[in-house]
Amino acid sequence: MRNMELRELRAFVAVVEEGGLSAAARRLHVSQPALSQTVGALERQLGVKLLVRGSTGVRATDAGTALLAQARAVLARHDQALRAMARYAGPGGGALRIGIPLELPSGLLDPALADLSEAHPGTRVQARHMPTAEQLVALRSGELDVGFLRERPPGPEFDALLVVREKLGVLLAAEQAAELAGPDGIPLDALADLQWVGFPRAGSPAWYDELTAVLRGHGLDLGPEAPQGQALIADVKLAAVASGRAFALAPPGWQQPLPDHVTWSPLVGHPLVRRTWAVWPADSRRRDLGRFIAALDRSTGG
């Protein structure tokens, strides 16, 4: 039997405390199917039924009640240990673990990282590429020290700094762009006959809902949602757009080189603005993290 993971225990505790999968999924910023799979995997691993559905929601079985007490104790001790160790990370000497989304603007972090290196030469930076929802889970479990998220978490658990706003434009086959573009760019509703190359909602639910509401408001039929776990990497965008039947969204100055038959154009009126926040635990006492955030604030004009 493999060891239980902290994320599995957090998922189970959230479902019991919230009384249902939907509310727990919102609390953890994950999709309901992903949460159901996590709890199901925990039940199969332990060989017992932990939860039962009733008319009023989900409740713990006798085995689940016993595990709940133990899980809360384990998570409390884990979080306590992290807080205790944070006190000793003052001048540096440890690892600063940073969550990075796809398409973070080039050079955004360079000044802050340079300042951090000078002020805390003993701090090592470890970067992990993760979508927003996964970063939130990792921040809560203590696996990340700071994340760069496409949505700002609600509540007092985290502090956040808005670091960049990007006016998204559109990637199109060059011939299509030439036909649709006017002096101010391409109207969003002109893309109604094309398929949107989108990302899974589970990766960043709030940003996905904001984005798709604008697209639908301009008459676009978005079709089926992208499968969970499908990363919207540059090659996927460019291959779909090159077919002439799809469009993708990208910021100006996109880091990826474009082939000759694909072009980027602004959208008329800039209806889509993507925001990225630096997010970190509000109770963090790390001085090197504080220095990094302060330098990031200065360099981005936050």
Coordinates of C-alpha atoms in Angstrom, one line a residue:
M1 CA 0.0 0.0 0.0
R2 CA 1.4 3.4 -0.9
N3 CA 1.5 6.2 1.6
M4 CA -1.4 8.6 1.8
E5 CA -0.6 12.0 0.4
L6 CA -1.4 15.3 2.1
R7 CA -3.5 16.5 -0.8
E8 CA -5.7 13.4 -0.5
L9 CA -6.2 14.1 3.2
R10 CA -7.0 17.7 2.5
A11 CA -9.5 16.7 -0.2
F12 CA -11.2 14.3 2.2
V13 CA -11.4 16.8 5.1
A14 CA -12.8 19.5 2.7
V15 CA -15.6 17.2 1.5
V16 CA -16.7 16.2 5.0
E17 CA -16.5 19.8 6.3
E18 CA -18.3 21.3 3.3
G19 CA -20.9 18.5 3.2
G20 CA -20.6 17.9 -0.5
L21 CA -18.2 17.6 -3.5
S22 CA -19.3 20.8 -5.2
A23 CA -18.6 23.1 -2.2
A24 CA -15.4 21.3 -1.4
A25 CA -14.2 21.7 -5.0
R26 CA -14.8 25.4 -4.9
R27 CA -12.9 25.7 -1.6
L28 CA -9.9 23.8 -3.0
H29 CA -10.2 25.5 -6.4
V30 CA -10.2 22.1 -8.3
S31 CA -12.8 20.6 -10.5
Q32 CA -15.5 18.3 -8.9
P33 CA -14.5 15.3 -11.1
A34 CA -10.9 15.7 -10.0
L35 CA -11.9 15.9 -6.4
S36 CA -14.1 12.8 -6.7
Q37 CA -11.3 10.9 -8.3
T38 CA -8.9 11.9 -5.4
V39 CA -11.3 10.7 -2.7
G40 CA -12.2 7.6 -4.6
A41 CA -8.5 6.7 -4.9
L42 CA -8.1 7.2 -1.1
E43 CA -11.0 4.8 -0.5
R44 CA -9.5 2.2 -2.8
Q45 CA -6.1 2.6 -1.1
L46 CA -7.5 2.1 2.4
G47 CA -10.0 -0.6 1.3
V48 CA -12.9 1.1 3.2
K49 CA -15.9 3.3 2.3
L50 CA -15.3 6.8 3.7
L51 CA -18.2 8.8 2.4
V52 CA -21.9 8.1 1.7
R53 CA -24.4 10.3 -0.1
G54 CA -27.6 11.2 1.5
S55 CA -30.6 13.5 0.8
T56 CA -28.8 16.4 2.5
G57 CA -25.4 15.9 1.0
V58 CA -22.3 13.8 1.7
R59 CA -21.4 12.5 5.2
A60 CA -18.6 10.4 6.7
T61 CA -19.1 6.7 7.5
D62 CA -17.8 5.4 10.8
A63 CA -14.4 4.7 9.1
G64 CA -14.5 8.2 7.6
T65 CA -15.2 9.8 11.0
A66 CA -12.2 7.9 12.4
L67 CA -10.0 9.1 9.6
L68 CA -11.3 12.6 9.8
A69 CA -9.9 13.1 13.3
Q70 CA -6.5 11.7 12.3
A71 CA -6.4 13.6 9.0
R72 CA -7.1 16.9 10.8
A73 CA -4.3 16.2 13.3
V74 CA -1.8 15.3 10.6
L75 CA -2.6 18.4 8.6
A76 CA -2.5 20.6 11.6
R77 CA 0.9 19.2 12.6
H78 CA 2.2 19.7 9.0
D79 CA 1.0 23.3 8.9
Q80 CA 2.5 24.0 12.3
A81 CA 5.8 22.5 11.2
L82 CA 5.9 24.7 8.1
R83 CA 5.1 27.8 10.2
A84 CA 7.8 26.9 12.7
M85 CA 10.4 26.4 10.0
A86 CA 9.5 29.7 8.3
R87 CA 10.9 31.5 11.3
Y88 CA 14.3 30.1 10.6
A89 CA 14.3 31.1 6.9
G90 CA 14.9 34.7 7.7
P91 CA 18.1 35.7 5.9
G92 CA 17.8 32.9 3.4
G93 CA 19.6 29.6 3.0
G94 CA 16.7 27.6 2.0
A95 CA 14.6 27.1 -1.2
L96 CA 12.1 29.7 -2.4
R97 CA 9.6 27.6 -4.3
I98 CA 7.7 29.6 -7.0
G99 CA 4.8 28.5 -9.1
I100 CA 4.8 29.7 -12.7
P101 CA 1.9 29.5 -15.2
L102 CA 2.3 29.1 -18.9
E103 CA 2.9 32.3 -20.9
L104 CA 4.3 34.4 -18.0
P105 CA 5.7 37.6 -19.7
S106 CA 9.4 37.3 -20.5
G107 CA 11.6 39.2 -18.0
L108 CA 8.8 39.9 -15.5
L109 CA 10.7 38.2 -12.6
D110 CA 14.2 39.2 -13.6
P111 CA 14.6 42.4 -11.5
A112 CA 13.0 40.8 -8.4
L113 CA 15.1 37.7 -8.7
A114 CA 18.3 39.8 -9.1
D115 CA 17.4 41.8 -6.0
L116 CA 16.7 38.6 -4.1
S117 CA 20.0 37.1 -5.1
E118 CA 21.9 40.1 -3.9
A119 CA 20.1 40.4 -0.6
H120 CA 19.8 36.7 0.2
P121 CA 22.5 34.8 -1.6
G122 CA 21.8 31.7 0.3
T123 CA 18.2 31.4 -1.0
R124 CA 17.8 29.0 -3.9
V125 CA 14.9 29.5 -6.3
Q126 CA 13.0 26.5 -7.5
A127 CA 10.4 27.2 -10.2
R128 CA 7.5 24.8 -11.0
H129 CA 5.2 25.2 -14.0
M130 CA 1.7 24.7 -12.8
P131 CA -1.8 26.0 -13.6
T132 CA -3.6 28.3 -11.1
A133 CA -5.7 25.6 -9.4
E134 CA -2.7 23.4 -8.8
Q135 CA -0.7 26.3 -7.4
L136 CA -3.5 27.1 -4.9
V137 CA -3.5 23.5 -3.7
A138 CA 0.3 23.6 -3.4
L139 CA 0.3 26.9 -1.6
R140 CA -2.2 25.5 0.9
S141 CA -0.2 22.4 1.5
G142 CA 3.0 24.2 1.9
E143 CA 4.6 22.9 -1.3
L144 CA 4.9 26.4 -2.7
D145 CA 6.0 29.6 -1.1
V146 CA 4.6 32.0 -3.8
G147 CA 2.6 31.4 -6.9
F148 CA 1.7 33.4 -10.0
L149 CA -2.0 33.0 -10.5
R150 CA -4.5 34.1 -13.1
E151 CA -7.1 34.8 -10.4
R152 CA -6.9 36.3 -7.0
P153 CA -8.0 34.0 -4.2
P154 CA -10.8 35.3 -1.9
G155 CA -10.5 35.5 1.8
P156 CA -7.7 36.4 4.3
E157 CA -5.7 33.2 3.8
F158 CA -3.4 34.7 1.2
D159 CA -1.9 38.1 0.3
A160 CA -1.7 39.0 -3.3
L161 CA 0.0 41.6 -5.6
L162 CA -1.2 42.3 -9.1
V163 CA 1.9 42.2 -11.2
V164 CA 0.8 42.3 -14.9
R165 CA -2.2 43.1 -17.1
E166 CA -2.1 41.8 -20.6
K167 CA -4.5 42.9 -23.4
L168 CA -5.0 39.7 -25.3
G169 CA -5.0 39.6 -29.0
V170 CA -5.8 36.8 -31.5
L171 CA -3.6 34.3 -33.4
L172 CA -5.0 33.5 -36.8
A173 CA -3.9 32.0 -40.1
A174 CA -2.3 35.0 -42.0
E175 CA -4.9 35.0 -44.8
Q176 CA -7.8 35.0 -42.4
A177 CA -6.3 37.8 -40.4
A178 CA -5.8 39.9 -43.6
E179 CA -9.5 39.5 -44.4
L180 CA -10.8 40.3 -41.0
A181 CA -8.5 43.0 -39.7
G182 CA -9.5 46.6 -39.8
P183 CA -7.5 49.7 -38.8
D184 CA -7.9 49.0 -35.0
G185 CA -7.6 45.2 -35.2
I186 CA -10.1 42.4 -35.5
P187 CA -13.5 42.6 -33.9
L188 CA -14.1 39.7 -31.5
D189 CA -17.5 38.9 -33.1
A190 CA -15.7 38.4 -36.5
L191 CA -14.3 35.1 -35.0
A192 CA -17.8 33.5 -34.6
D193 CA -17.3 30.9 -37.3
L194 CA -14.0 29.7 -35.9
Q195 CA -13.2 27.2 -33.1
W196 CA -11.6 28.6 -30.0
V197 CA -8.5 26.8 -28.9
G198 CA -9.1 26.9 -25.2
F199 CA -7.8 25.6 -21.9
P200 CA -9.5 23.3 -19.4
R201 CA -11.7 25.2 -16.9
A202 CA -10.2 23.1 -14.1
G203 CA -6.8 24.9 -14.6
S204 CA -8.2 28.3 -13.6
P205 CA -12.0 28.3 -13.0
A206 CA -12.5 32.0 -12.3
W207 CA -10.4 33.2 -15.2
Y208 CA -12.0 30.7 -17.5
D209 CA -15.5 31.8 -16.5
E210 CA -14.6 35.5 -17.1
L211 CA -13.0 34.8 -20.4
T212 CA -15.8 32.6 -21.8
A213 CA -18.5 35.0 -20.7
V214 CA -16.9 37.7 -22.8
L215 CA -16.5 35.3 -25.8
R216 CA -20.2 34.1 -25.6
G217 CA -21.3 37.7 -25.2
H218 CA -19.8 38.4 -28.6
G219 CA -21.7 35.5 -30.2
L220 CA -19.0 32.9 -30.2
D221 CA -19.9 29.2 -29.9
L222 CA -17.1 27.8 -27.8
G223 CA -18.0 24.1 -28.4
P224 CA -16.9 21.4 -25.9
E225 CA -14.6 22.2 -23.1
A226 CA -11.0 21.2 -23.4
P227 CA -10.2 17.9 -21.6
Q228 CA -8.9 18.2 -18.1
G229 CA -5.1 18.0 -18.0
Q230 CA -4.6 19.2 -21.5
A231 CA -1.9 21.9 -21.4
L232 CA -2.4 24.7 -23.9
I233 CA 1.2 24.8 -25.0
A234 CA 2.4 26.9 -27.9
D235 CA 2.6 24.0 -30.4
V236 CA -1.0 23.1 -29.8
K237 CA -2.1 26.7 -30.4
L238 CA -0.1 27.1 -33.6
A239 CA -1.1 23.8 -35.1
A240 CA -4.8 24.4 -34.6
V241 CA -4.6 28.0 -35.9
A242 CA -2.6 27.0 -39.0
S243 CA -5.5 24.8 -40.1
G244 CA -7.5 27.9 -40.8
R245 CA -10.5 26.7 -38.8
A246 CA -9.5 28.0 -35.3
F247 CA -8.3 30.9 -33.4
A248 CA -6.2 31.2 -30.2
L249 CA -5.7 34.1 -27.8
A250 CA -2.2 35.4 -26.9
P251 CA -0.7 38.6 -25.4
P252 CA 1.2 41.1 -27.5
G253 CA 4.9 40.3 -27.7
W254 CA 4.1 36.6 -27.3
Q255 CA 7.4 34.8 -26.5
Q256 CA 6.9 32.0 -29.1
P257 CA 8.2 32.7 -32.7
L258 CA 5.3 32.6 -35.2
P259 CA 5.5 30.7 -38.5
D260 CA 5.0 32.8 -41.6
H261 CA 1.4 31.5 -42.1
V262 CA 0.3 32.5 -38.6
T263 CA -0.1 36.1 -37.4
W264 CA -1.1 38.0 -34.2
S265 CA -3.6 40.8 -34.3
P266 CA -5.0 43.0 -31.6
L267 CA -8.7 42.8 -30.8
V268 CA -10.8 45.9 -31.3
G269 CA -11.5 47.6 -28.0
H270 CA -9.3 45.2 -26.0
P271 CA -12.2 43.2 -24.6
L272 CA -10.0 40.6 -23.0
V273 CA -7.5 41.5 -20.3
R274 CA -5.6 38.7 -18.5
R275 CA -4.4 39.5 -15.0
T276 CA -1.7 37.7 -13.1
W277 CA -1.2 38.0 -9.3
A278 CA 1.7 37.0 -7.1
V279 CA 0.1 35.1 -4.2
W280 CA 1.6 33.9 -1.0
P281 CA 0.4 32.8 2.5
A282 CA -0.6 35.8 4.6
D283 CA 1.1 34.3 7.7
S284 CA 4.5 33.8 6.0
R285 CA 7.4 35.2 8.0
R286 CA 10.1 34.6 5.4
R287 CA 12.2 37.7 5.0
D288 CA 13.6 36.5 1.7
L289 CA 10.0 36.1 0.4
G290 CA 9.2 39.6 1.7
R291 CA 12.2 41.0 -0.1
F292 CA 11.2 39.2 -3.3
I293 CA 7.7 40.6 -3.2
A294 CA 8.8 44.1 -2.4
A295 CA 11.3 44.0 -5.3
L296 CA 8.5 42.6 -7.6
D297 CA 6.2 45.5 -6.5
R298 CA 8.8 48.1 -7.3
S299 CA 9.7 46.6 -10.7
T300 CA 6.1 46.2 -11.9
G301 CA 4.9 49.5 -10.5
G302 CA 2.3 47.7 -8.3

